mmCIF file of C-alpha atoms (C1' of nucleotides) in Angstrom:
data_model
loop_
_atom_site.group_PDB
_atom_site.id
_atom_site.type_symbol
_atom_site.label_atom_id
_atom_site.label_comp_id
_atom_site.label_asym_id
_atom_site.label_seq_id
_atom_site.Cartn_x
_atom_site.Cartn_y
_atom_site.Cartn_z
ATOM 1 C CA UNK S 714 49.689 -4.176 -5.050
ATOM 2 C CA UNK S 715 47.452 -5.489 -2.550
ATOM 3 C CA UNK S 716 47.727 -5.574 1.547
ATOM 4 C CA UNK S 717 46.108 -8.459 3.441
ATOM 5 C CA UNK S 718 43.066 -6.132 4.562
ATOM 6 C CA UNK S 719 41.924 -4.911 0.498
ATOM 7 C CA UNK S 720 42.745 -8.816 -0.064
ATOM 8 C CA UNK S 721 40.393 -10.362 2.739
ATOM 9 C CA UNK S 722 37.900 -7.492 1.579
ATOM 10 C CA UNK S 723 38.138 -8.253 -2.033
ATOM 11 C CA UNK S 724 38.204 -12.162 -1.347
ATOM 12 C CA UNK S 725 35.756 -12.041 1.911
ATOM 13 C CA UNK S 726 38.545 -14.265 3.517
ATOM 14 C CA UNK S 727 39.356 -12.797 7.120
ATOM 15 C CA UNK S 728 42.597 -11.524 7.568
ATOM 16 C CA UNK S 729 44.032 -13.864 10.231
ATOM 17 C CA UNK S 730 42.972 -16.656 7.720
ATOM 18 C CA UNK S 731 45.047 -14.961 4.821
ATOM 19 C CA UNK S 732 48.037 -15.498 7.162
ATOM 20 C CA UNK S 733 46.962 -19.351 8.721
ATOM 21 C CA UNK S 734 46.824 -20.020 5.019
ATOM 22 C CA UNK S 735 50.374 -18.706 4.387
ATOM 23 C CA UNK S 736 51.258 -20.445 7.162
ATOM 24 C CA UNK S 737 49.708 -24.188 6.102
ATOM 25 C CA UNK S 738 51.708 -23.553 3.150
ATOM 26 C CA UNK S 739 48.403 -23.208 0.775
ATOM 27 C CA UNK S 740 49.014 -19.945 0.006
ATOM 28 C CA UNK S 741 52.749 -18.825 -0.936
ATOM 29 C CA UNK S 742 54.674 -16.656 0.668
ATOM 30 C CA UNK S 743 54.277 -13.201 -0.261
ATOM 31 C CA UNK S 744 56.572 -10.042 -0.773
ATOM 32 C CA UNK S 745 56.990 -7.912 1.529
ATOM 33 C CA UNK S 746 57.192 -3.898 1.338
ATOM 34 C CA UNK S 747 60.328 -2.385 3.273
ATOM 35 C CA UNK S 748 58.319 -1.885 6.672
ATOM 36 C CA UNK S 749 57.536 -5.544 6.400
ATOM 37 C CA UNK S 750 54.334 -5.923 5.693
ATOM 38 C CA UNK S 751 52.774 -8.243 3.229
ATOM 39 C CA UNK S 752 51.402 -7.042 -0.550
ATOM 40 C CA UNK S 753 49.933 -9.458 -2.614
ATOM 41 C CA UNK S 754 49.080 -9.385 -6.607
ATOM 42 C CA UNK S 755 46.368 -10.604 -9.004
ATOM 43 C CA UNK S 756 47.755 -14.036 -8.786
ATOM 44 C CA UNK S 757 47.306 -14.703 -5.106
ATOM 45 C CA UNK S 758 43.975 -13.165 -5.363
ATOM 46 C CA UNK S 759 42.904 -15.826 -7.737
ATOM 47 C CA UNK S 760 44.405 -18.521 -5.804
ATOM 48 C CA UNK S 761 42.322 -17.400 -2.845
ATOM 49 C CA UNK S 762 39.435 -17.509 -4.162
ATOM 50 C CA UNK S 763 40.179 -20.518 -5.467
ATOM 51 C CA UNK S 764 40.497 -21.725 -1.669
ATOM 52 C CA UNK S 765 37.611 -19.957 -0.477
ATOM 53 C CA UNK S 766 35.334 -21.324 -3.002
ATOM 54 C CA UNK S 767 36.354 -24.970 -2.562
ATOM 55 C CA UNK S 768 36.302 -24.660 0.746
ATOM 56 C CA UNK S 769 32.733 -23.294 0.091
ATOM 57 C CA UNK S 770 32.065 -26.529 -1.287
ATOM 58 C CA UNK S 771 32.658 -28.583 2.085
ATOM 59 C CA UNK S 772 36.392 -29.600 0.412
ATOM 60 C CA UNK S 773 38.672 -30.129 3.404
ATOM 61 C CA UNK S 774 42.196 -28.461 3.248
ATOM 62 C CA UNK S 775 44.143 -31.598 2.139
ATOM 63 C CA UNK S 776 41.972 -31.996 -0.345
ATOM 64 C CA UNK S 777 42.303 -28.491 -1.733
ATOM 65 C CA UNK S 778 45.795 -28.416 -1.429
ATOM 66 C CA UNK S 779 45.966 -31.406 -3.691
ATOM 67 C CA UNK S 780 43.582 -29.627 -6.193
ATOM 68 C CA UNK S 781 45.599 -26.525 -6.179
ATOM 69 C CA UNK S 782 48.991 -28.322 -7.062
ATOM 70 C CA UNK S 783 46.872 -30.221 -9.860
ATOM 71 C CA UNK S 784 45.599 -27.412 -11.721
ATOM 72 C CA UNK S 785 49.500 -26.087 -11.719
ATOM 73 C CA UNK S 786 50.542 -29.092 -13.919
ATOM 74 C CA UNK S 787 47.578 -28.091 -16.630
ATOM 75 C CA UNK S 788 48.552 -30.653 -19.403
ATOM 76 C CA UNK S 789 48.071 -33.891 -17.076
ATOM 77 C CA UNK S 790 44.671 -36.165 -17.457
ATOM 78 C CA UNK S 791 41.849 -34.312 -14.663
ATOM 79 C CA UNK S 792 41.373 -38.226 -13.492
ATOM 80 C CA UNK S 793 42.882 -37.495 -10.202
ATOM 81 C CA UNK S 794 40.738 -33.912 -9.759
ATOM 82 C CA UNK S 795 37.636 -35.821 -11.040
ATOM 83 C CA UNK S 796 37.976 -38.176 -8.141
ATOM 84 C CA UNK S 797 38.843 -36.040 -5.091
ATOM 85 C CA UNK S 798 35.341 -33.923 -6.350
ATOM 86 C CA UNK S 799 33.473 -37.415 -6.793
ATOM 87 C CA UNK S 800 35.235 -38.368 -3.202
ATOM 88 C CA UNK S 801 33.732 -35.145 -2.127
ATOM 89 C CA UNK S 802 30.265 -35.616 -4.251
ATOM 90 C CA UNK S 803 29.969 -39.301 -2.368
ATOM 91 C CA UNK S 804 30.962 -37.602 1.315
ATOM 92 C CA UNK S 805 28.259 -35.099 1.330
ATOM 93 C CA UNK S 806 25.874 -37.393 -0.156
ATOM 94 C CA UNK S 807 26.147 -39.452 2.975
ATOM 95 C CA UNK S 808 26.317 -36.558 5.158
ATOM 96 C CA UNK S 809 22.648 -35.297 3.380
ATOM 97 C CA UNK S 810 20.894 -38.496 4.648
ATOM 98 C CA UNK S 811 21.846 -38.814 7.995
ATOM 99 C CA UNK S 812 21.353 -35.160 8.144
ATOM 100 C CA UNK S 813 17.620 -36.185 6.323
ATOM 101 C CA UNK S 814 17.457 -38.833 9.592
ATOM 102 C CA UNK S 815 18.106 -36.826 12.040
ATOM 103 C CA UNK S 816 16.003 -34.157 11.104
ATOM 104 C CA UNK S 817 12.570 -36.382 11.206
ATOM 105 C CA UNK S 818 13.678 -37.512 14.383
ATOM 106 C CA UNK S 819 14.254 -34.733 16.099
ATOM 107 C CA UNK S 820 10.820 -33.250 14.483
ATOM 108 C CA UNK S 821 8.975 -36.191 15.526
ATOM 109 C CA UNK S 822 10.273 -35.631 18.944
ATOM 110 C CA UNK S 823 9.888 -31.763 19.422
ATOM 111 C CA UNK S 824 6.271 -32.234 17.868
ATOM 112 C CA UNK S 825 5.243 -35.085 20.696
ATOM 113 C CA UNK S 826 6.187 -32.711 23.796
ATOM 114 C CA UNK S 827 3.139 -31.543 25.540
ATOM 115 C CA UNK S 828 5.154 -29.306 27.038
ATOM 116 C CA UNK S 829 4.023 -30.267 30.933
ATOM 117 C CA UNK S 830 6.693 -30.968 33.264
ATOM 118 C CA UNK S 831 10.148 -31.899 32.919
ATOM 119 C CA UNK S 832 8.964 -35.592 34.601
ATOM 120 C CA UNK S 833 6.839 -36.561 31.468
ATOM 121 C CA UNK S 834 8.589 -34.704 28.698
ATOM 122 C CA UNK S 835 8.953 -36.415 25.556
ATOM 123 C CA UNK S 836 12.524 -35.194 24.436
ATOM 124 C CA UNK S 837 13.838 -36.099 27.796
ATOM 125 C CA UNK S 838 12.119 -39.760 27.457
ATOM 126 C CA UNK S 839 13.068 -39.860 23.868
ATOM 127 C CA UNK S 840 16.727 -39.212 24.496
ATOM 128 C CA UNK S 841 17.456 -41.522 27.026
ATOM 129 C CA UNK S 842 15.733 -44.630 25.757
ATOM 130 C CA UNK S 843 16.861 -45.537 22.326
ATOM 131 C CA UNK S 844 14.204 -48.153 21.856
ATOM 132 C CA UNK S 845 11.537 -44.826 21.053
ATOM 133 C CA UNK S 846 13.406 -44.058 18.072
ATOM 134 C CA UNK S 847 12.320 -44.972 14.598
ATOM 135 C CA UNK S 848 12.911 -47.934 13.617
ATOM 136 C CA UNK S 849 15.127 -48.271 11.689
ATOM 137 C CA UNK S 850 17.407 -45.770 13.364
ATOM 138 C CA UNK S 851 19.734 -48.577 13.957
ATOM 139 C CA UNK S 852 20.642 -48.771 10.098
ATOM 140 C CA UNK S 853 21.301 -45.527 9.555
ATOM 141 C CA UNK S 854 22.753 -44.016 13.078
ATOM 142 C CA UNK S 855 24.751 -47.301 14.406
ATOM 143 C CA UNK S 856 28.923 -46.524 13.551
ATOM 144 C CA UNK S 857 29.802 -43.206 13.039
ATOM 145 C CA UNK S 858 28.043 -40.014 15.192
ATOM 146 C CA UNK S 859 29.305 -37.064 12.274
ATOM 147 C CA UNK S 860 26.642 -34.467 12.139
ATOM 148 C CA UNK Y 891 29.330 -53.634 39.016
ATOM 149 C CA UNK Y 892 30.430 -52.456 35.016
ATOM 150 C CA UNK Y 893 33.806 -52.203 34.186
ATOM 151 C CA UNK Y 894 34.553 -48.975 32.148
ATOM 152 C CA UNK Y 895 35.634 -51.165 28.937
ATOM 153 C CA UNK Y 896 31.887 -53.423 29.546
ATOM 154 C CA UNK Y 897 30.289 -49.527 29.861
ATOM 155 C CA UNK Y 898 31.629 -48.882 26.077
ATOM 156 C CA UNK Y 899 30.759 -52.467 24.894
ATOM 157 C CA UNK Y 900 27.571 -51.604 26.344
ATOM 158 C CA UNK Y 901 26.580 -47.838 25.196
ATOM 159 C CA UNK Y 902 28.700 -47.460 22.262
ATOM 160 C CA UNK Y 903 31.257 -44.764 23.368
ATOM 161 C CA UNK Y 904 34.736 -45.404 23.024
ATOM 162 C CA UNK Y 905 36.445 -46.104 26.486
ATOM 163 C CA UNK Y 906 38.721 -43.098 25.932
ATOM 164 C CA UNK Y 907 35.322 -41.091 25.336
ATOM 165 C CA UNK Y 908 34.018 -41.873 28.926
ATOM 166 C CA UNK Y 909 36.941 -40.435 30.158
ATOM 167 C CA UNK Y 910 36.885 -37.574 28.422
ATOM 168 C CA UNK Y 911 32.951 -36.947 29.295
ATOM 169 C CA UNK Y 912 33.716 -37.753 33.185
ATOM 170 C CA UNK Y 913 37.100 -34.870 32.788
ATOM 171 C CA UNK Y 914 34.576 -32.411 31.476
ATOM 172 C CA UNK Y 915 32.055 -32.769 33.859
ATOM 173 C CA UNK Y 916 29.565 -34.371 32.255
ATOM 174 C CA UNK Y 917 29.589 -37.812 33.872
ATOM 175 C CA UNK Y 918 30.038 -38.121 37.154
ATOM 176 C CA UNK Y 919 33.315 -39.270 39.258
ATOM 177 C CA UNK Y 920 32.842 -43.024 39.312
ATOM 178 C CA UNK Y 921 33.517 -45.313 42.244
ATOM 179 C CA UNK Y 922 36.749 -47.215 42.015
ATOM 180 C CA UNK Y 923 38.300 -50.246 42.753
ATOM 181 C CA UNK Y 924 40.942 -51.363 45.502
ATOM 182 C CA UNK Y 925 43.315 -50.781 42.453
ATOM 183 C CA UNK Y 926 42.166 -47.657 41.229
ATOM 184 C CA UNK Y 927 39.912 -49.133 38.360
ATOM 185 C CA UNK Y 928 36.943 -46.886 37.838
ATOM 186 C CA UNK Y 929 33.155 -49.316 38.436
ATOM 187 C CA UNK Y 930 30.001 -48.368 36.637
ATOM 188 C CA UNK Y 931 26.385 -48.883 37.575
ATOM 189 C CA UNK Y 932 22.917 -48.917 35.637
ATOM 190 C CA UNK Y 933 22.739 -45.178 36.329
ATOM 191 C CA UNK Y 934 26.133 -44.092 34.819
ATOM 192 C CA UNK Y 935 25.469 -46.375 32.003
ATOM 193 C CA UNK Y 936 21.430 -44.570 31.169
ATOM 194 C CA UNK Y 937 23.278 -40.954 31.327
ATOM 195 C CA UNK Y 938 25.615 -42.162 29.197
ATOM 196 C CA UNK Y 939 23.125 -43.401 26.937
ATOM 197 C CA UNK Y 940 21.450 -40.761 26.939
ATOM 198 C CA UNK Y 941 24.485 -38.857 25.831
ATOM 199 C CA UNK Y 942 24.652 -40.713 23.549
ATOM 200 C CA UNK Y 943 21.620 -40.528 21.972
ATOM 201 C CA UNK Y 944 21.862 -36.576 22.040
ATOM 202 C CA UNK Y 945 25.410 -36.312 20.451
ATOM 203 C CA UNK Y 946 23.567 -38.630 17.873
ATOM 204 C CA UNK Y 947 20.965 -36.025 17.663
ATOM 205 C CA UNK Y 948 23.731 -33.468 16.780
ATOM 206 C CA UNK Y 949 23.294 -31.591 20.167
ATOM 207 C CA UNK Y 950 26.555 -30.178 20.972
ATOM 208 C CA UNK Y 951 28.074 -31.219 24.693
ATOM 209 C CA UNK Y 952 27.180 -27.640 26.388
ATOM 210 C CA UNK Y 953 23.338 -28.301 25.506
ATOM 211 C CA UNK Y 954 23.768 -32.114 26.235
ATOM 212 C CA UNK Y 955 24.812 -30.432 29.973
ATOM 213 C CA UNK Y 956 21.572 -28.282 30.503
ATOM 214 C CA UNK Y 957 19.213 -31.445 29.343
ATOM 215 C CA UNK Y 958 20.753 -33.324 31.875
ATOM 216 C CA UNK Y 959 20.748 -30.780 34.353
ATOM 217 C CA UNK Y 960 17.135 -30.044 33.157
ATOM 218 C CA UNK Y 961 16.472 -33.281 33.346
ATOM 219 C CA UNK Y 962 17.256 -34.028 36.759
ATOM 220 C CA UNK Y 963 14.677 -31.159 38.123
ATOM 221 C CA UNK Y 964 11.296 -33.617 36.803
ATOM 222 C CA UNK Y 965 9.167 -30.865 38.546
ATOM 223 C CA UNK Y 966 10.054 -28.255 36.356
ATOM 224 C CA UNK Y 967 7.939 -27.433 33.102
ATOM 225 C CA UNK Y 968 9.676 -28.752 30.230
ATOM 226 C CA UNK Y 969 9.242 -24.787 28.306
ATOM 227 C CA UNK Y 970 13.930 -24.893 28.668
ATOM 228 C CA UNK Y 971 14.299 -28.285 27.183
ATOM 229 C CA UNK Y 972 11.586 -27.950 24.459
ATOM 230 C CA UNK Y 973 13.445 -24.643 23.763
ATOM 231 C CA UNK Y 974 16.849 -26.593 23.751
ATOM 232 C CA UNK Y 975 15.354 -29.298 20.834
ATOM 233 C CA UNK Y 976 13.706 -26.908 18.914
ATOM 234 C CA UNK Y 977 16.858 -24.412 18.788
ATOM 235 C CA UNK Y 978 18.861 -27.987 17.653
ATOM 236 C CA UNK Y 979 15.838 -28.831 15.077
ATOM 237 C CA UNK Y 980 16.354 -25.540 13.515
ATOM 238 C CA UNK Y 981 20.354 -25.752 13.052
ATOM 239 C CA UNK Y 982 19.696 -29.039 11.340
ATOM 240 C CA UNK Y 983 17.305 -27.707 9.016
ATOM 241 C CA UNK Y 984 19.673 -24.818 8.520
ATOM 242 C CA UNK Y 985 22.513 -27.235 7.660
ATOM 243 C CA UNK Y 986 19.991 -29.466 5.641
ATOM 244 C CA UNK Y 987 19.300 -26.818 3.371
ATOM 245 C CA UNK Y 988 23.284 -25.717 2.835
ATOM 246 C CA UNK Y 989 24.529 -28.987 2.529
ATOM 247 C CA UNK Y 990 21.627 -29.575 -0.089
ATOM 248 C CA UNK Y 991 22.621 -26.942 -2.053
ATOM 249 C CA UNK Y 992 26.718 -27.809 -1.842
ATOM 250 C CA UNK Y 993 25.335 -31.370 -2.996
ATOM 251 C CA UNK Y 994 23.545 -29.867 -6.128
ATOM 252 C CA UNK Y 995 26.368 -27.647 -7.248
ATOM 253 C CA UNK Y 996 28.880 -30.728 -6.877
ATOM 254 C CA UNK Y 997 27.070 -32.827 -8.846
ATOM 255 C CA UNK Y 998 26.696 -30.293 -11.429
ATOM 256 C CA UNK Y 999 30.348 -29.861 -11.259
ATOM 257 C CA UNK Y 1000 31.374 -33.594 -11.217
ATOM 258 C CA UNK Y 1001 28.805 -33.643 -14.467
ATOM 259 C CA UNK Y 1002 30.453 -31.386 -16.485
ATOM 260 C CA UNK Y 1003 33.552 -32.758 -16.382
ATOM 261 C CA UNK Y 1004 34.252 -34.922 -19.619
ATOM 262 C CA UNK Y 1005 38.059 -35.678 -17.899
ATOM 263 C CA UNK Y 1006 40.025 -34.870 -20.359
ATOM 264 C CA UNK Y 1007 43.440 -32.683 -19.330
ATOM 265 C CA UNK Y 1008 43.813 -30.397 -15.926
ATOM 266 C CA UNK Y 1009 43.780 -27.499 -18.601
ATOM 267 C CA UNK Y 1010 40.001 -27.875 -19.593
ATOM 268 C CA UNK Y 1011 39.090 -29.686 -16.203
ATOM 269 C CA UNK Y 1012 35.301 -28.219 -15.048
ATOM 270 C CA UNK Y 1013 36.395 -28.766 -11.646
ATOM 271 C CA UNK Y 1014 39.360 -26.777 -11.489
ATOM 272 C CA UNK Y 1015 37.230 -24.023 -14.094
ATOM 273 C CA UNK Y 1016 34.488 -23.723 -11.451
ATOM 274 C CA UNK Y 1017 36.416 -23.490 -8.045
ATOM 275 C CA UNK Y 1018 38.525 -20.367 -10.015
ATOM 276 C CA UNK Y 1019 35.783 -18.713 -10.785
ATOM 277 C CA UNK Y 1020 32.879 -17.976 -8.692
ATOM 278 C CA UNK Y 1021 31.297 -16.471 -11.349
ATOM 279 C CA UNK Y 1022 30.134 -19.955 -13.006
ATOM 280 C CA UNK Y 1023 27.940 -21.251 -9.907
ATOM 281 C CA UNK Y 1024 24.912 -21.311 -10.129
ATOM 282 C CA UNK Y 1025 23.058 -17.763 -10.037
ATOM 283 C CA UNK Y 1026 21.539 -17.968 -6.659
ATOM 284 C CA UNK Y 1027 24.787 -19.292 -4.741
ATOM 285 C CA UNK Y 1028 25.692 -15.925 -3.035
ATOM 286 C CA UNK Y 1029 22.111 -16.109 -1.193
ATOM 287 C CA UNK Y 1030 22.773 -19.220 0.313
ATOM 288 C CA UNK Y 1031 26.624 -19.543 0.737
ATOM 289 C CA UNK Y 1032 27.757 -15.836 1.212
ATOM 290 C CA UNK Y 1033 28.463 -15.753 4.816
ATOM 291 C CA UNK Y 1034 29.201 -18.673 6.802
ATOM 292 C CA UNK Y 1035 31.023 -21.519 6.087
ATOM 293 C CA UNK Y 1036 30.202 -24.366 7.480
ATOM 294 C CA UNK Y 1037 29.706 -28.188 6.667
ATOM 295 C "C1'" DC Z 125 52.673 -67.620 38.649
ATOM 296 C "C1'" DT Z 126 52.995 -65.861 34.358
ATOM 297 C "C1'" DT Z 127 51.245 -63.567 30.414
ATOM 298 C "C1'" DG Z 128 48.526 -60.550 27.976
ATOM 299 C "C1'" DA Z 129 44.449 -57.795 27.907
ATOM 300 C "C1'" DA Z 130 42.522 -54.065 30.001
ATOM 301 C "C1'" DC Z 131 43.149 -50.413 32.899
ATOM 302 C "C1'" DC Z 132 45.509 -45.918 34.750
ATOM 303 C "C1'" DT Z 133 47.339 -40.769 34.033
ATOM 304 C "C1'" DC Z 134 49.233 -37.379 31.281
ATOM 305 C "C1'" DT Z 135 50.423 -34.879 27.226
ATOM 306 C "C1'" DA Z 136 49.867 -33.673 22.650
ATOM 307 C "C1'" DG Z 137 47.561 -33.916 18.123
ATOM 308 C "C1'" DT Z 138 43.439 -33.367 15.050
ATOM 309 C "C1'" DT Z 139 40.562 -29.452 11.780
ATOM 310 C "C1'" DA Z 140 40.132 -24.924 10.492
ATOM 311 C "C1'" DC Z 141 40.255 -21.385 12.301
ATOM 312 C "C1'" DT Z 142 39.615 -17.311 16.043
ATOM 313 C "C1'" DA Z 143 41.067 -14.229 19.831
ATOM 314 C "C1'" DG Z 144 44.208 -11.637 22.208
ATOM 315 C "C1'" DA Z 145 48.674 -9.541 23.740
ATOM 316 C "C1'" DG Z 146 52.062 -6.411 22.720
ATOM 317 C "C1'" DG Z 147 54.243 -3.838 19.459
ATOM 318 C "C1'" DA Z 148 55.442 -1.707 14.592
ATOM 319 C "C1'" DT Z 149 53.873 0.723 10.425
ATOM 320 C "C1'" DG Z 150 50.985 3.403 7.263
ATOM 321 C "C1'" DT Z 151 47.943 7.253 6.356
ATOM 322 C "C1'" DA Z 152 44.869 11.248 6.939
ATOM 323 C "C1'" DG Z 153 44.180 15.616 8.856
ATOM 324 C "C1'" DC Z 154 46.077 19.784 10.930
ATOM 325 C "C1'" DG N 1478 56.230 17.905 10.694
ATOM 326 C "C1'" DC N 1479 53.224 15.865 14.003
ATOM 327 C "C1'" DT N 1480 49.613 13.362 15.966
ATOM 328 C "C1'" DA N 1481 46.009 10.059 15.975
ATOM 329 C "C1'" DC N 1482 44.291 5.999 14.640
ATOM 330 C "C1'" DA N 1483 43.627 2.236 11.519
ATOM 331 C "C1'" DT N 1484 46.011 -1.453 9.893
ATOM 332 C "C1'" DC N 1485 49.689 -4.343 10.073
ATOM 333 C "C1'" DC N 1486 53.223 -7.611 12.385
ATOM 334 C "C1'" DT N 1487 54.430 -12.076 15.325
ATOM 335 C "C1'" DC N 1488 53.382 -15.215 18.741
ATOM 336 C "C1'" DT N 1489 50.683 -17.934 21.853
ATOM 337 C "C1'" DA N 1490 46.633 -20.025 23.250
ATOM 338 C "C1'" DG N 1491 41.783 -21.319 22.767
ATOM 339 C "C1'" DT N 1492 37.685 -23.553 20.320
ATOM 340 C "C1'" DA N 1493 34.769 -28.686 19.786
ATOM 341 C "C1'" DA N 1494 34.918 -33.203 20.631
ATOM 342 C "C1'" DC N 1495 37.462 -36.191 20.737
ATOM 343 C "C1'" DT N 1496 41.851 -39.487 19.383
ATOM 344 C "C1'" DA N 1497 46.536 -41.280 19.841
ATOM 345 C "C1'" DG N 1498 50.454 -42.395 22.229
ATOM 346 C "C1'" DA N 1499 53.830 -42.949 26.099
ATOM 347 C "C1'" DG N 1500 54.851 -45.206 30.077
ATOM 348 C "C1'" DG N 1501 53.216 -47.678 33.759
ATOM 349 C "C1'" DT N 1502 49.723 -50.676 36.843
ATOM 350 C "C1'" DT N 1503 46.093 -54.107 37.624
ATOM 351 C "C1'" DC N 1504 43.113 -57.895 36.484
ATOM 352 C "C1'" DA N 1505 41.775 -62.483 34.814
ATOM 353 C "C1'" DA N 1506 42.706 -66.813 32.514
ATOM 354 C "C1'" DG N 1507 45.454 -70.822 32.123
#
DNA sequence: CTTGAACCTCTAGTTACTAGAGGATGTAGC
DNA sequence: GCTACATCCTCTAGTAACTAGAGGTTCAAG
C-alpha cells in the first residue's frame, strides 16, 4: 500500500532509482492501481533496503543481484554469499591502500608548494615528472589507475 | 617523430585513450602523416605524462584541463592550482575515511559468518537489516553513496 | 610484393544513475 | 464539483572516463 514517493522516502532510495531498479530487473515488477501507477508492499520495501544497504557497502549491482537470488533459496550452503562478500572484503581492501598512496602523495605535494608563481610550483613540477614521486610509487601505482 | 602506438608504449595510456584525450580537447590535434597516421613529439608525450600522472592522482579530466591550462601561464601565482590539489587532497581524505569504514563493517560481516545455510547466513542477515550495523553507520554513510 | 601488425574513423557499450520533456493522475481546499 | 498542484507515468538522453568492435587503410618486415 505504498507509492514510489512514501517508498523512496521510507527507503531514502530516489524515485527515478526505484524505477531503474525495476527496470534492471532487481526489483520486481510491481502492481499497479487502475490509473496506472505503481504501489508497492512490505516485501519490496525489504528488498530495497536490502539493495540500498549493499550497495552501501561498495557491492556492485551484479553482485547484489546474485546475493538477492541467494537468500531466496534459504536452505542452500552460504559458501557462494560468503565469497562474493570476501570478493568484496579483498576489492576494497586494495582500493584502501592505493587510496592510503595517493593520499601521502598528494599531501606531500600540496605541503611543498610555496605558493609563488605558476613557473616554480611544486604540484605543476610534481605532476609532470614522475621521477619526484615516492619511491616506490612504481609498486603500488604501475597497472591499474582506479581511484 | 613518435608513432601514436610508441606514445602508449611510452606513457602508459592505452592507444585508444590518446584518442579519446585528443577528441575531448585535452591533447592537442597531432601532426599527421602522408597517410593520415597521427606523429607525436617530446611535447605531446610530457602533457600526456603529465595526464597521466594526475588521473593517477585521482584528479578528474575537467581539473586535469585547468592545471594544464594553469600551467601553461608560468607567470601566474600558483594560489588556482594549489586550490585545485588541495580541493583533490580533501576528496581523497573524504573517500579514505568512507571506504575505511565500508572496510571495517565488511570484515565484521565476513567474520560473523560461520557458513552454514543461506537461512542463518550473517551476510544476507546484515544487508536486510540496517538495524545490525554498527551504531555509528548512519553518521558516516547516510547520504551519499559513493565508492 | 605479400602479409600481418598497427593505424584510421565511427558507433555503441560500460556502471549506476540523473535530468528533462511532455503528459496523466491523485489529492486538498473551496 | 472544480481547480490547483504535487506526484506519478514513459521515454530519451546525458554523466565520467573510457573500452570494444566493425570495417577499412597504411606501414614495415621478409
Amino acid at each position: 500500500m505504498l507509492s514510489i514517493g512514501k517508498l523512496s522516502g521510507l527507503t531514502g532510495v530516489k524515485v527515478p532509482t526505484i524505477r531503474y531498479y525495476e527496470q534492471i530487473g532487481l526489483l520486481p515488477k510491481p502492481e499497479r492501481n487502475e490509473g496506472g501507477q505503481r504501489i508497492y508492499n512490505n516485501t519490496s520495501r525489504e528488498r530495497l533496503n536490502f539493495i540500498r544497504h549493499a550497495r552501501e557497502l561498495g557491492f556492485p549491482l551484479e553482485d547484489i543481484r546474485e546475493l538477492l537470488a541467494l537468500s531466496d533459496s534459504p536452505d542452500q550452503s552460504c559458501d557462494a554469499i560468503d565469497a562474493i562478500a570476501k570478493r568484496q572484503l579483498a576489492e576494497v581492501e586494495h582500493r584502501l591502500v592505493r587510496l592510503n598512496a595517493l593520499y601521502k602523495e598528494l599531501e606531500r605535494m600540496v605541503a611543498q608548494c610555496t605558493c609563488g608563481t605558476v613557473q616554480t610550483c611544486r604540484v605543476i613540477q610534481v605532476l609532470g615528472d614522475h621521477g619526484l614521486c615516492v619511491a616506490d610509487h612504481q609498486k603500488i601505482m604501475s597497472h591499474d589507475i582506479d581511484q
